[in-house]
Each structure stands twice: as C-alpha cells, then as structure tokens.
mmCIF file of N, CA and C in Angstrom:
data_model
loop_
_atom_site.group_PDB
_atom_site.id
_atom_site.type_symbol
_atom_site.label_atom_id
_atom_site.label_comp_id
_atom_site.label_asym_id
_atom_site.label_seq_id
_atom_site.Cartn_x
_atom_site.Cartn_y
_atom_site.Cartn_z
ATOM 1 N N UNK A 12 0.844 -1.185 0.000
ATOM 2 C CA UNK A 12 0.000 0.000 0.000
ATOM 3 C C UNK A 12 0.888 1.246 0.000
ATOM 4 N N UNK A 13 0.497 2.250 -0.737
ATOM 5 C CA UNK A 13 1.279 3.482 -0.858
ATOM 6 C C UNK A 13 1.163 4.344 0.394
ATOM 7 N N UNK A 14 2.222 5.107 0.633
ATOM 8 C CA UNK A 14 2.253 6.017 1.773
ATOM 9 C C UNK A 14 2.236 7.462 1.268
ATOM 10 N N UNK A 15 2.083 8.382 2.197
ATOM 11 C CA UNK A 15 2.140 9.800 1.832
ATOM 12 C C UNK A 15 3.466 10.131 1.161
ATOM 13 N N UNK A 16 4.551 9.529 1.630
ATOM 14 C CA UNK A 16 5.867 9.775 1.034
ATOM 15 C C UNK A 16 5.896 9.296 -0.413
ATOM 16 N N UNK A 17 5.247 8.161 -0.679
ATOM 17 C CA UNK A 17 5.167 7.655 -2.052
ATOM 18 C C UNK A 17 4.414 8.641 -2.941
ATOM 19 N N UNK A 18 3.322 9.173 -2.418
ATOM 20 C CA UNK A 18 2.513 10.127 -3.193
ATOM 21 C C UNK A 18 3.303 11.405 -3.461
ATOM 22 N N UNK A 19 4.030 11.860 -2.449
ATOM 23 C CA UNK A 19 4.852 13.065 -2.623
ATOM 24 C C UNK A 19 5.933 12.829 -3.674
ATOM 25 N N UNK A 20 6.572 11.679 -3.598
ATOM 26 C CA UNK A 20 7.623 11.352 -4.572
ATOM 27 C C UNK A 20 7.048 11.303 -5.982
ATOM 28 N N UNK A 21 5.852 10.746 -6.124
ATOM 29 C CA UNK A 21 5.216 10.686 -7.442
ATOM 30 C C UNK A 21 4.881 12.084 -7.957
ATOM 31 N N UNK A 22 4.404 12.956 -7.068
ATOM 32 C CA UNK A 22 4.111 14.332 -7.446
ATOM 33 C C UNK A 22 5.380 15.036 -7.918
ATOM 34 N N UNK A 23 6.450 14.869 -7.179
ATOM 35 C CA UNK A 23 7.714 15.510 -7.543
ATOM 36 C C UNK A 23 8.196 15.019 -8.901
ATOM 37 N N UNK A 24 8.137 13.711 -9.130
ATOM 38 C CA UNK A 24 8.544 13.165 -10.430
ATOM 39 C C UNK A 24 7.663 13.734 -11.548
ATOM 40 N N UNK A 25 6.375 13.826 -11.299
ATOM 41 C CA UNK A 25 5.437 14.354 -12.293
ATOM 42 C C UNK A 25 5.800 15.799 -12.655
ATOM 43 N N UNK A 26 6.023 16.627 -11.645
ATOM 44 C CA UNK A 26 6.333 18.039 -11.893
ATOM 45 C C UNK A 26 7.703 18.215 -12.540
ATOM 46 N N UNK A 27 8.667 17.430 -12.125
ATOM 47 C CA UNK A 27 10.005 17.538 -12.713
ATOM 48 C C UNK A 27 10.031 17.134 -14.182
ATOM 49 N N UNK A 28 9.085 16.308 -14.604
ATOM 50 C CA UNK A 28 9.035 15.865 -15.999
ATOM 51 C C UNK A 28 8.492 16.954 -16.927
ATOM 52 N N UNK A 29 7.915 18.001 -16.348
ATOM 53 C CA UNK A 29 7.330 19.089 -17.150
ATOM 54 C C UNK A 29 8.412 20.121 -17.415
ATOM 55 N N UNK A 30 8.712 20.346 -18.691
ATOM 56 C CA UNK A 30 9.801 21.255 -19.047
ATOM 57 C C UNK A 30 9.321 22.627 -19.491
ATOM 58 N N UNK A 31 8.136 22.732 -20.020
ATOM 59 C CA UNK A 31 7.639 23.977 -20.591
ATOM 60 C C UNK A 31 6.848 24.772 -19.551
ATOM 61 N N UNK A 32 7.140 26.064 -19.374
ATOM 62 C CA UNK A 32 6.411 26.877 -18.390
ATOM 63 C C UNK A 32 4.896 26.882 -18.610
ATOM 64 N N UNK A 33 4.460 26.892 -19.849
ATOM 65 C CA UNK A 33 3.021 26.881 -20.132
ATOM 66 C C UNK A 33 2.405 25.559 -19.684
ATOM 67 N N UNK A 34 3.112 24.462 -19.938
ATOM 68 C CA UNK A 34 2.632 23.150 -19.498
ATOM 69 C C UNK A 34 2.621 23.055 -17.974
ATOM 70 N N UNK A 35 3.628 23.665 -17.332
ATOM 71 C CA UNK A 35 3.675 23.650 -15.874
ATOM 72 C C UNK A 35 2.492 24.423 -15.300
ATOM 73 N N UNK A 36 2.200 25.574 -15.891
ATOM 74 C CA UNK A 36 1.055 26.367 -15.441
ATOM 75 C C UNK A 36 -0.227 25.554 -15.564
ATOM 76 N N UNK A 37 -0.400 24.886 -16.689
ATOM 77 C CA UNK A 37 -1.606 24.077 -16.904
ATOM 78 C C UNK A 37 -1.684 22.929 -15.894
ATOM 79 N N UNK A 38 -0.554 22.287 -15.632
ATOM 80 C CA UNK A 38 -0.536 21.187 -14.670
ATOM 81 C C UNK A 38 -0.898 21.675 -13.271
ATOM 82 N N UNK A 39 -0.333 22.814 -12.872
ATOM 83 C CA UNK A 39 -0.640 23.360 -11.545
ATOM 84 C C UNK A 39 -2.101 23.783 -11.446
ATOM 85 N N UNK A 40 -2.638 24.321 -12.528
ATOM 86 C CA UNK A 40 -4.062 24.700 -12.521
ATOM 87 C C UNK A 40 -4.966 23.476 -12.399
ATOM 88 N N UNK A 41 -4.522 22.340 -12.929
ATOM 89 C CA UNK A 41 -5.311 21.109 -12.793
ATOM 90 C C UNK A 41 -5.180 20.514 -11.393
ATOM 91 N N UNK A 42 -4.013 20.659 -10.799
ATOM 92 C CA UNK A 42 -3.757 20.059 -9.488
ATOM 93 C C UNK A 42 -4.299 20.879 -8.321
ATOM 94 N N UNK A 43 -4.282 22.199 -8.461
ATOM 95 C CA UNK A 43 -4.599 23.092 -7.347
ATOM 96 C C UNK A 43 -5.873 23.883 -7.605
ATOM 97 N N UNK A 44 -6.518 24.277 -6.521
ATOM 98 C CA UNK A 44 -7.612 25.234 -6.659
ATOM 99 C C UNK A 44 -6.995 26.596 -6.958
ATOM 100 N N UNK A 45 -7.778 27.531 -7.501
ATOM 101 C CA UNK A 45 -7.225 28.874 -7.718
ATOM 102 C C UNK A 45 -6.655 29.492 -6.436
ATOM 103 N N UNK A 46 -7.319 29.271 -5.313
ATOM 104 C CA UNK A 46 -6.842 29.835 -4.041
ATOM 105 C C UNK A 46 -5.510 29.195 -3.628
ATOM 106 N N UNK A 47 -5.370 27.880 -3.824
ATOM 107 C CA UNK A 47 -4.110 27.211 -3.480
ATOM 108 C C UNK A 47 -2.969 27.696 -4.354
ATOM 109 N N UNK A 48 -3.248 27.873 -5.640
ATOM 110 C CA UNK A 48 -2.216 28.336 -6.574
ATOM 111 C C UNK A 48 -1.754 29.743 -6.179
ATOM 112 N N UNK A 49 -2.699 30.606 -5.851
ATOM 113 C CA UNK A 49 -2.365 31.966 -5.413
ATOM 114 C C UNK A 49 -1.574 31.931 -4.112
ATOM 115 N N UNK A 50 -1.994 31.091 -3.180
ATOM 116 C CA UNK A 50 -1.324 30.988 -1.877
ATOM 117 C C UNK A 50 0.132 30.541 -2.039
ATOM 118 N N UNK A 51 0.357 29.537 -2.852
ATOM 119 C CA UNK A 51 1.721 29.051 -3.078
ATOM 120 C C UNK A 51 2.562 30.125 -3.757
ATOM 121 N N UNK A 52 1.983 30.803 -4.725
ATOM 122 C CA UNK A 52 2.704 31.874 -5.421
ATOM 123 C C UNK A 52 3.105 32.978 -4.450
ATOM 124 N N UNK A 53 2.177 33.361 -3.571
ATOM 125 C CA UNK A 53 2.488 34.405 -2.585
ATOM 126 C C UNK A 53 3.537 33.926 -1.589
ATOM 127 N N UNK A 54 3.475 32.645 -1.210
ATOM 128 C CA UNK A 54 4.463 32.121 -0.269
ATOM 129 C C UNK A 54 5.868 32.216 -0.859
ATOM 130 N N UNK A 55 5.994 31.899 -2.147
ATOM 131 C CA UNK A 55 7.299 32.035 -2.806
ATOM 132 C C UNK A 55 7.764 33.483 -2.824
ATOM 133 N N UNK A 56 6.832 34.417 -3.034
ATOM 134 C CA UNK A 56 7.189 35.834 -3.018
ATOM 135 C C UNK A 56 7.624 36.270 -1.627
ATOM 136 N N UNK A 57 6.964 35.740 -0.603
ATOM 137 C CA UNK A 57 7.362 36.033 0.777
ATOM 138 C C UNK A 57 8.802 35.594 0.994
ATOM 139 N N UNK A 58 9.137 34.361 0.580
ATOM 140 C CA UNK A 58 10.512 33.872 0.729
ATOM 141 C C UNK A 58 11.492 34.784 0.003
ATOM 142 N N UNK A 59 11.155 35.151 -1.215
ATOM 143 C CA UNK A 59 12.041 36.002 -2.023
ATOM 144 C C UNK A 59 12.283 37.344 -1.337
ATOM 145 N N UNK A 60 11.213 37.975 -0.866
ATOM 146 C CA UNK A 60 11.333 39.292 -0.232
ATOM 147 C C UNK A 60 12.070 39.198 1.110
ATOM 148 N N UNK A 61 11.823 38.124 1.860
ATOM 149 C CA UNK A 61 12.557 37.936 3.117
ATOM 150 C C UNK A 61 14.050 37.810 2.866
ATOM 151 N N UNK A 62 14.419 37.052 1.837
ATOM 152 C CA UNK A 62 15.841 36.898 1.498
ATOM 153 C C UNK A 62 16.469 38.231 1.100
ATOM 154 N N UNK A 63 15.658 39.137 0.553
ATOM 155 C CA UNK A 63 16.144 40.458 0.163
ATOM 156 C C UNK A 63 16.204 41.415 1.349
ATOM 157 N N UNK A 64 15.721 40.972 2.506
ATOM 158 C CA UNK A 64 15.775 41.800 3.704
ATOM 159 C C UNK A 64 14.624 42.782 3.856
ATOM 160 N N UNK A 65 13.558 42.588 3.095
ATOM 161 C CA UNK A 65 12.398 43.472 3.201
ATOM 162 C C UNK A 65 11.704 43.207 4.539
ATOM 163 N N UNK A 66 11.354 44.255 5.279
ATOM 164 C CA UNK A 66 10.685 44.080 6.577
ATOM 165 C C UNK A 66 9.330 43.357 6.434
ATOM 166 N N UNK A 67 8.994 42.608 7.457
ATOM 167 C CA UNK A 67 7.757 41.821 7.460
ATOM 168 C C UNK A 67 6.524 42.675 7.130
ATOM 169 N N UNK A 68 6.419 43.817 7.770
ATOM 170 C CA UNK A 68 5.236 44.658 7.569
ATOM 171 C C UNK A 68 5.116 45.115 6.116
ATOM 172 N N UNK A 69 6.242 45.464 5.507
ATOM 173 C CA UNK A 69 6.220 45.898 4.097
ATOM 174 C C UNK A 69 5.809 44.746 3.186
ATOM 175 N N UNK A 70 6.286 43.548 3.485
ATOM 176 C CA UNK A 70 5.906 42.380 2.690
ATOM 177 C C UNK A 70 4.404 42.151 2.797
ATOM 178 N N UNK A 71 3.886 42.213 4.007
ATOM 179 C CA UNK A 71 2.457 42.002 4.227
ATOM 180 C C UNK A 71 1.635 43.014 3.436
ATOM 181 N N UNK A 72 2.027 44.268 3.489
ATOM 182 C CA UNK A 72 1.311 45.312 2.762
ATOM 183 C C UNK A 72 1.413 45.098 1.248
ATOM 184 N N UNK A 73 2.600 44.800 0.775
ATOM 185 C CA UNK A 73 2.844 44.634 -0.663
ATOM 186 C C UNK A 73 2.042 43.465 -1.249
ATOM 187 N N UNK A 74 1.976 42.355 -0.503
ATOM 188 C CA UNK A 74 1.306 41.159 -1.016
ATOM 189 C C UNK A 74 -0.151 41.045 -0.587
ATOM 190 N N UNK A 75 -0.574 41.921 0.303
ATOM 191 C CA UNK A 75 -1.960 41.866 0.767
ATOM 192 C C UNK A 75 -2.242 40.653 1.642
ATOM 193 N N UNK A 76 -1.248 40.301 2.464
ATOM 194 C CA UNK A 76 -1.407 39.186 3.397
ATOM 195 C C UNK A 76 -1.228 39.704 4.815
ATOM 196 N N UNK A 77 -1.594 38.882 5.774
ATOM 197 C CA UNK A 77 -1.431 39.265 7.165
ATOM 198 C C UNK A 77 0.013 39.138 7.618
ATOM 199 N N UNK A 78 0.347 39.867 8.638
ATOM 200 C CA UNK A 78 1.697 39.814 9.193
ATOM 201 C C UNK A 78 2.002 38.406 9.710
ATOM 202 N N UNK A 79 0.977 37.706 10.215
ATOM 203 C CA UNK A 79 1.171 36.333 10.699
ATOM 204 C C UNK A 79 1.585 35.413 9.552
ATOM 205 N N UNK A 80 1.060 35.642 8.375
ATOM 206 C CA UNK A 80 1.431 34.844 7.203
ATOM 207 C C UNK A 80 2.900 35.048 6.868
ATOM 208 N N UNK A 81 3.352 36.292 6.940
ATOM 209 C CA UNK A 81 4.765 36.586 6.671
ATOM 210 C C UNK A 81 5.641 35.972 7.757
ATOM 211 N N UNK A 82 5.228 36.072 8.997
ATOM 212 C CA UNK A 82 6.001 35.487 10.102
ATOM 213 C C UNK A 82 6.093 33.975 9.960
ATOM 214 N N UNK A 83 4.991 33.347 9.558
ATOM 215 C CA UNK A 83 4.995 31.902 9.331
ATOM 216 C C UNK A 83 5.961 31.548 8.196
ATOM 217 N N UNK A 84 5.956 32.355 7.141
ATOM 218 C CA UNK A 84 6.891 32.148 6.037
ATOM 219 C C UNK A 84 8.335 32.316 6.482
ATOM 220 N N UNK A 85 8.565 33.270 7.364
ATOM 221 C CA UNK A 85 9.914 33.504 7.882
ATOM 222 C C UNK A 85 10.386 32.308 8.679
ATOM 223 N N UNK A 86 9.518 31.766 9.524
ATOM 224 C CA UNK A 86 9.884 30.572 10.301
ATOM 225 C C UNK A 86 10.195 29.390 9.378
ATOM 226 N N UNK A 87 9.350 29.204 8.349
ATOM 227 C CA UNK A 87 9.567 28.103 7.405
ATOM 228 C C UNK A 87 10.893 28.271 6.668
ATOM 229 N N UNK A 88 11.192 29.486 6.271
ATOM 230 C CA UNK A 88 12.443 29.767 5.573
ATOM 231 C C UNK A 88 13.637 29.506 6.477
ATOM 232 N N UNK A 89 13.527 29.927 7.733
ATOM 233 C CA UNK A 89 14.610 29.708 8.693
ATOM 234 C C UNK A 89 14.818 28.222 8.960
ATOM 235 N N UNK A 90 13.739 27.454 9.043
ATOM 236 C CA UNK A 90 13.846 26.014 9.254
ATOM 237 C C UNK A 90 14.513 25.344 8.064
ATOM 238 N N UNK A 91 14.201 25.819 6.858
ATOM 239 C CA UNK A 91 14.787 25.233 5.648
ATOM 240 C C UNK A 91 16.287 25.491 5.600
ATOM 241 N N UNK A 92 16.718 26.642 6.081
ATOM 242 C CA UNK A 92 18.146 26.955 6.046
ATOM 243 C C UNK A 92 18.899 26.235 7.169
ATOM 244 N N UNK A 93 18.187 25.835 8.218
ATOM 245 C CA UNK A 93 18.822 25.108 9.324
ATOM 246 C C UNK A 93 19.022 23.637 8.983
ATOM 247 N N UNK A 94 18.196 23.109 8.096
ATOM 248 C CA UNK A 94 18.262 21.673 7.755
ATOM 249 C C UNK A 94 19.449 21.335 6.908
#
C-alpha cells in the first residue's frame, strides 16, 4: 500500500518531468484550486522578499497578506536553512 511519502515522490517526479512553463502552469491549474495556486505563489514571493531583507510589515502590505502569514513564512524559511 502506498504512503504519503510515495505520493509526494510521485508528485515531484510528475512536476520535474514538465519542461515547458506553459505546461507547468496548466498542470498546476489542474492540481490546485485557484486559491491554493495563489497561496503558493504568494508564499514564494514572501521567501524572495525575506531573502532580500524586506521588513515583514512591508511584505504584508505589498502582497496583501497578514503579518502572521509573513512570520509563518519567515519561520519556514529559517527552518529550511537550518536543515
């Protein structure tokens, strides 16, 4: 029986096999709800802006998200760099 790790590995293989940005966009639109796609896109922007040293409050204002969302992104980014 498959595990969550198996499903994640299959997802990663599926996405890595997509080479064209247009095809990737279409695949993500099929896999995610519009809200999930927007959320993931904003999370990546949070990471990018944090790496650039932009203050949390400015990021929240710029992306139209709550300060807690930016703080959560900061914690996730810090955990990724610690691993």
